[in-house]
Amino acid sequence: MILSTSLLQIGGFDISSVLDLGIMGFSLLLLGLSILAFKNTGLKKILYAAGAFGLFAVSLFLEYAEESIKLLGDFDMDILGSAITLGILVLFFVAIVKRR
């Protein structure tokens, strides 16, 4: 089923933009909770997961800024987005395999 573009907008906001902002807020919440967990437990591997959540929020912000307000101008986001995604994967991998 294909929705028309008028159904994908709520009060002048595009649903995908609203979802991006919600996911960005959730990743910032997870970043804060990870930092709080690190302070309570002292496990350094939690910092790697916190870094991944932070990078995810940065990635979504840059994507939102590019689509909504053309913040970066002519800059090619493909390379930066791929580099950030690689960084997120590496940080999650290190958080999983690191002993302490």
Short mmCIF file of C-alpha atoms in Angstrom, two decimals:
data_model
loop_
_atom_site.label_atom_id
_atom_site.label_comp_id
_atom_site.label_asym_id
_atom_site.label_seq_id
_atom_site.Cartn_x
_atom_site.Cartn_y
_atom_site.Cartn_z
CA MET A 1 0.00 0.00 0.00
CA ILE A 2 1.40 3.35 -1.03
CA LEU A 3 0.56 6.36 1.08
CA SER A 4 0.24 9.72 -0.54
CA THR A 5 2.65 12.44 0.48
CA SER A 6 -0.17 14.35 2.15
CA LEU A 7 -0.68 11.45 4.56
CA LEU A 8 3.03 11.43 5.39
CA GLN A 9 2.90 14.95 6.77
CA ILE A 10 1.52 15.92 10.15
CA GLY A 11 1.02 19.61 10.80
CA GLY A 12 3.69 20.64 8.32
CA PHE A 13 6.21 18.11 9.63
CA ASP A 14 7.34 15.15 7.58
CA ILE A 15 6.85 11.88 9.46
CA SER A 16 10.37 10.72 8.62
CA SER A 17 11.78 13.92 10.15
CA VAL A 18 9.73 13.41 13.30
CA LEU A 19 10.95 9.81 13.52
CA ASP A 20 14.56 10.91 12.98
CA LEU A 21 14.25 13.45 15.80
CA GLY A 22 12.66 10.83 18.07
CA ILE A 23 15.39 8.29 17.35
CA MET A 24 18.03 10.98 17.88
CA GLY A 25 16.50 11.80 21.28
CA PHE A 26 16.37 8.12 22.19
CA SER A 27 20.03 7.63 21.28
CA LEU A 28 20.93 10.64 23.45
CA LEU A 29 18.91 9.09 26.29
CA LEU A 30 20.84 5.82 25.83
CA LEU A 31 24.09 7.80 25.83
CA GLY A 32 23.14 9.40 29.15
CA LEU A 33 22.08 6.09 30.66
CA SER A 34 25.33 4.48 29.51
CA ILE A 35 27.38 7.22 31.14
CA LEU A 36 25.34 6.84 34.33
CA ALA A 37 25.90 3.07 34.23
CA PHE A 38 29.64 3.65 33.81
CA LYS A 39 29.69 5.95 36.84
CA ASN A 40 27.84 3.34 38.91
CA THR A 41 29.81 0.27 37.81
CA GLY A 42 33.17 1.56 36.64
CA LEU A 43 33.19 -0.86 33.68
CA LYS A 44 35.19 0.84 30.96
CA LYS A 45 33.60 -1.19 28.18
CA ILE A 46 30.35 0.69 28.80
CA LEU A 47 32.13 3.80 27.51
CA TYR A 48 32.53 2.15 24.10
CA ALA A 49 28.78 1.59 23.91
CA ALA A 50 28.20 5.17 25.07
CA GLY A 51 30.49 6.39 22.31
CA ALA A 52 28.53 4.37 19.77
CA PHE A 53 25.24 5.87 20.98
CA GLY A 54 26.78 9.34 20.76
CA LEU A 55 28.04 8.71 17.23
CA PHE A 56 24.60 7.44 16.27
CA ALA A 57 23.03 10.68 17.51
CA VAL A 58 25.62 12.72 15.59
CA SER A 59 24.96 10.69 12.46
CA LEU A 60 21.21 11.24 12.68
CA PHE A 61 21.69 14.95 13.40
CA LEU A 62 23.90 15.36 10.34
CA GLU A 63 21.41 13.44 8.19
CA TYR A 64 18.52 15.54 9.51
CA ALA A 65 20.49 18.76 9.03
CA GLU A 66 21.35 17.81 5.47
CA GLU A 67 17.75 16.95 4.56
CA SER A 68 15.95 19.70 6.43
CA ILE A 69 18.11 22.80 6.54
CA LYS A 70 20.93 22.04 4.08
CA LEU A 71 23.43 22.80 6.87
CA LEU A 72 26.42 21.22 5.14
CA GLY A 73 25.84 22.75 1.71
CA ASP A 74 27.61 20.85 -1.06
CA PHE A 75 29.46 18.50 1.31
CA ASP A 76 29.02 14.84 0.38
CA MET A 77 27.45 13.07 3.36
CA ASP A 78 27.97 9.58 1.94
CA ILE A 79 31.61 9.36 2.99
CA LEU A 80 31.03 10.90 6.41
CA GLY A 81 27.95 8.76 7.02
CA SER A 82 29.82 5.59 6.10
CA ALA A 83 32.74 6.53 8.35
CA ILE A 84 30.41 7.20 11.28
CA THR A 85 28.59 3.89 10.70
CA LEU A 86 31.93 2.06 10.67
CA GLY A 87 32.88 3.81 13.92
CA ILE A 88 29.59 2.78 15.54
CA LEU A 89 30.11 -0.86 14.54
CA VAL A 90 33.71 -0.88 15.78
CA LEU A 91 32.71 0.66 19.13
CA PHE A 92 29.91 -1.86 19.65
CA PHE A 93 32.23 -4.72 18.72
CA VAL A 94 34.89 -3.54 21.18
CA ALA A 95 32.23 -3.10 23.88
CA ILE A 96 31.14 -6.71 23.38
CA VAL A 97 34.56 -8.40 23.22
CA LYS A 98 36.48 -6.27 25.74
CA ARG A 99 37.07 -8.15 28.98
CA ARG A 100 36.88 -5.26 31.46
#
